Amino acid sequence: MQALAASNVPAGPRRPRRGRRLLAMAAGAQALRWFAAAAEGGSASAVCMLGDFHRDGLGGVAADPVAAYRWYARAAALDDRCAPKAQYELYVSHATGRGVPPDLPQAMQWLQKAAHGGNPQAQATLGRHYERGEGVPQDPGLAVSWRRKSREGVSMHDDHDHGPPPCPRWVSARMARMNGCAA
């Protein structure tokens, strides 16, 4: 270590943090262009990713829930493994009023499609809705069935209920109830 310090070899330039942030933003903008080109070329996964970019404001675009909703609606209509994820995002949009007016019956239709399509997050959420009787008739048997289904393939010994996952700090109590996370 002292030999290295005593030599006249520079340790190398240090990038300032702002430079790293700019580099990440440039990479995000490039990724956005690639996903847009892939989506126009017919890639269902790219259509789904563009929904994520617009939902979260990635790749240099401002967060735009209306644009995100349009991309997710396009992906949900495709016959692809990405469709259940997009259907779940449409559920969240209708349940919380993100990009569209709140509409619980429409939200539940999207949640059912996503759960039947195999989305584990949708299956667990549907189980919580059956448990509480929110948007569907209360049915403890279906609640347990959907929650177990959501954990299929996760772990052989994990057959007990862990309860809802924690919510991000910015989630309101109403949104926590709608999305089934612990506030």
Coordinates of C-alpha atoms in Angstrom, one line a residue:
M1 CA 0.0 0.0 0.0
Q2 CA 2.8 2.4 0.9
A3 CA 4.6 1.5 -2.3
L4 CA 1.6 2.4 -4.3
A5 CA 1.2 5.7 -2.4
A6 CA 4.9 6.5 -2.8
S7 CA 4.8 5.9 -6.6
N8 CA 3.8 8.6 -8.9
V9 CA 1.0 6.5 -10.4
P10 CA -2.2 8.4 -10.1
A11 CA -5.1 6.6 -8.4
G12 CA -7.4 7.4 -11.3
P13 CA -10.0 10.0 -11.8
R14 CA -13.0 10.0 -9.5
R15 CA -16.3 10.6 -11.0
P16 CA -18.4 13.0 -9.1
R17 CA -21.8 11.7 -8.0
R18 CA -23.6 14.0 -10.3
G19 CA -21.6 12.5 -13.2
R20 CA -22.8 9.0 -12.2
R21 CA -26.4 10.3 -12.0
L22 CA -26.1 11.8 -15.5
L23 CA -24.6 8.6 -16.8
A24 CA -27.5 6.6 -15.4
M25 CA -30.0 9.0 -16.9
A26 CA -28.3 8.7 -20.3
A27 CA -28.4 4.9 -20.1
G28 CA -32.1 5.1 -19.1
A29 CA -32.9 7.4 -22.1
Q30 CA -31.1 4.9 -24.4
A31 CA -33.0 2.0 -22.8
L32 CA -36.3 3.9 -23.4
R33 CA -35.4 4.3 -27.1
W34 CA -34.6 0.7 -27.4
F35 CA -37.8 -0.4 -25.7
A36 CA -39.8 2.0 -27.9
A37 CA -38.3 0.5 -31.0
A38 CA -38.8 -3.0 -29.8
A39 CA -42.5 -2.3 -28.9
E40 CA -43.1 -0.9 -32.4
G41 CA -41.5 -4.1 -33.7
G42 CA -44.0 -6.2 -31.8
S43 CA -42.3 -7.1 -28.6
A44 CA -44.9 -7.6 -25.9
S45 CA -42.3 -7.4 -23.1
A46 CA -41.1 -4.0 -24.4
V47 CA -44.7 -2.7 -24.4
C48 CA -44.9 -3.7 -20.7
M49 CA -41.6 -2.1 -19.9
L50 CA -42.7 1.2 -21.5
G51 CA -45.7 1.1 -19.1
D52 CA -43.1 0.9 -16.3
F53 CA -41.0 3.7 -17.7
H54 CA -44.0 6.0 -17.8
R55 CA -45.4 4.9 -14.5
D56 CA -42.1 5.5 -12.7
G57 CA -40.8 8.4 -14.7
L58 CA -37.7 6.5 -16.0
G59 CA -35.5 7.1 -19.0
G60 CA -35.9 10.9 -19.0
V61 CA -39.7 10.9 -19.3
A62 CA -41.8 12.4 -16.6
A63 CA -44.0 10.1 -14.6
D64 CA -47.3 10.0 -16.6
P65 CA -49.9 7.6 -15.3
V66 CA -52.2 8.2 -18.3
A67 CA -49.4 7.1 -20.7
A68 CA -48.5 4.2 -18.4
Y69 CA -52.2 3.1 -18.5
R70 CA -52.3 3.2 -22.3
W71 CA -49.1 1.1 -22.5
Y72 CA -50.4 -1.4 -19.9
A73 CA -53.8 -1.7 -21.7
R74 CA -51.9 -2.5 -24.9
A75 CA -49.8 -5.1 -23.2
A76 CA -52.8 -6.6 -21.4
A77 CA -54.5 -7.3 -24.7
L78 CA -51.6 -9.3 -26.0
D79 CA -51.3 -13.1 -25.8
D80 CA -48.0 -13.0 -24.0
R81 CA -46.6 -13.9 -20.6
C82 CA -46.4 -10.2 -19.8
A83 CA -50.2 -9.8 -20.1
P84 CA -50.9 -10.8 -16.4
K85 CA -48.4 -8.2 -15.1
A86 CA -50.0 -5.5 -17.3
Q87 CA -53.5 -6.6 -16.2
Y88 CA -52.4 -6.3 -12.5
E89 CA -51.1 -2.8 -13.3
L90 CA -54.5 -1.9 -14.8
Y91 CA -56.1 -3.2 -11.6
V92 CA -53.9 -0.9 -9.5
S93 CA -54.8 2.0 -11.8
H94 CA -58.5 1.5 -11.4
A95 CA -58.3 0.7 -7.7
T96 CA -56.3 3.8 -6.9
G97 CA -57.4 6.2 -9.6
R98 CA -53.9 6.3 -11.1
G99 CA -54.3 7.6 -14.7
V100 CA -58.0 6.8 -14.7
P101 CA -61.0 7.6 -12.4
P102 CA -61.3 5.1 -9.6
D103 CA -63.6 2.2 -10.5
L104 CA -63.6 -0.8 -8.2
P105 CA -65.8 -3.1 -10.4
Q106 CA -63.4 -2.5 -13.3
A107 CA -60.4 -2.9 -11.0
M108 CA -61.7 -6.3 -9.9
Q109 CA -62.2 -7.5 -13.5
W110 CA -58.5 -6.7 -14.2
L111 CA -57.5 -8.4 -10.9
Q112 CA -59.4 -11.5 -11.8
K113 CA -57.8 -11.7 -15.3
A114 CA -54.3 -11.2 -13.8
A115 CA -54.9 -13.8 -11.1
H116 CA -56.2 -16.4 -13.5
G117 CA -53.3 -15.5 -15.9
G118 CA -50.9 -16.6 -13.2
N119 CA -49.6 -13.3 -11.7
P120 CA -48.7 -14.2 -8.0
Q121 CA -49.1 -10.7 -6.8
A122 CA -52.6 -10.6 -8.3
Q123 CA -53.4 -14.0 -6.8
A124 CA -52.4 -12.9 -3.3
T125 CA -54.3 -9.6 -3.7
L126 CA -57.4 -11.4 -4.9
G127 CA -57.1 -13.7 -1.9
R128 CA -57.1 -10.6 0.4
H129 CA -60.1 -9.2 -1.4
Y130 CA -62.0 -12.5 -0.8
E131 CA -60.9 -12.5 2.8
R132 CA -62.3 -8.9 3.4
G133 CA -65.2 -9.1 1.0
E134 CA -63.9 -6.0 -0.9
G135 CA -65.2 -6.0 -4.5
V136 CA -66.1 -9.7 -4.3
P137 CA -68.3 -11.7 -1.9
Q138 CA -66.5 -12.6 1.3
D139 CA -65.3 -16.2 1.0
P140 CA -62.6 -17.5 3.4
G141 CA -62.2 -20.7 1.3
L142 CA -61.4 -18.8 -1.8
A143 CA -59.2 -16.4 0.1
V144 CA -57.0 -19.2 1.4
S145 CA -57.0 -20.9 -2.0
W146 CA -55.8 -17.8 -3.9
R147 CA -53.2 -16.9 -1.3
R148 CA -51.8 -20.5 -1.5
K149 CA -51.8 -20.4 -5.2
S150 CA -49.8 -17.2 -5.1
R151 CA -47.0 -19.0 -3.3
E152 CA -46.9 -22.1 -5.6
G153 CA -43.3 -22.7 -6.5
V154 CA -42.0 -20.3 -3.9
S155 CA -40.9 -22.8 -1.3
M156 CA -42.0 -26.3 -0.5
H157 CA -42.3 -25.7 3.2
D158 CA -43.9 -22.3 3.0
D159 CA -47.6 -23.1 3.3
H160 CA -48.5 -20.7 6.1
D161 CA -49.7 -17.1 5.6
H162 CA -47.1 -14.4 6.1
G163 CA -49.6 -11.6 6.0
P164 CA -49.5 -8.6 3.8
P165 CA -46.2 -7.2 2.6
P166 CA -45.1 -3.8 4.0
C167 CA -46.2 -0.7 2.0
P168 CA -43.8 2.0 0.9
R169 CA -43.8 5.0 3.2
W170 CA -45.6 7.2 0.7
V171 CA -48.7 4.9 0.5
S172 CA -51.8 6.3 2.3
A173 CA -53.9 4.1 4.5
R174 CA -56.6 4.0 1.8
M175 CA -54.2 2.8 -0.8
A176 CA -52.7 0.3 1.7
R177 CA -56.2 -1.2 2.1
M178 CA -56.8 -1.3 -1.6
N179 CA -53.5 -2.9 -2.4
G180 CA -53.4 -5.2 0.6
C181 CA -50.1 -4.1 2.1
A182 CA -49.4 -3.3 5.7
A183 CA -49.3 0.5 6.4

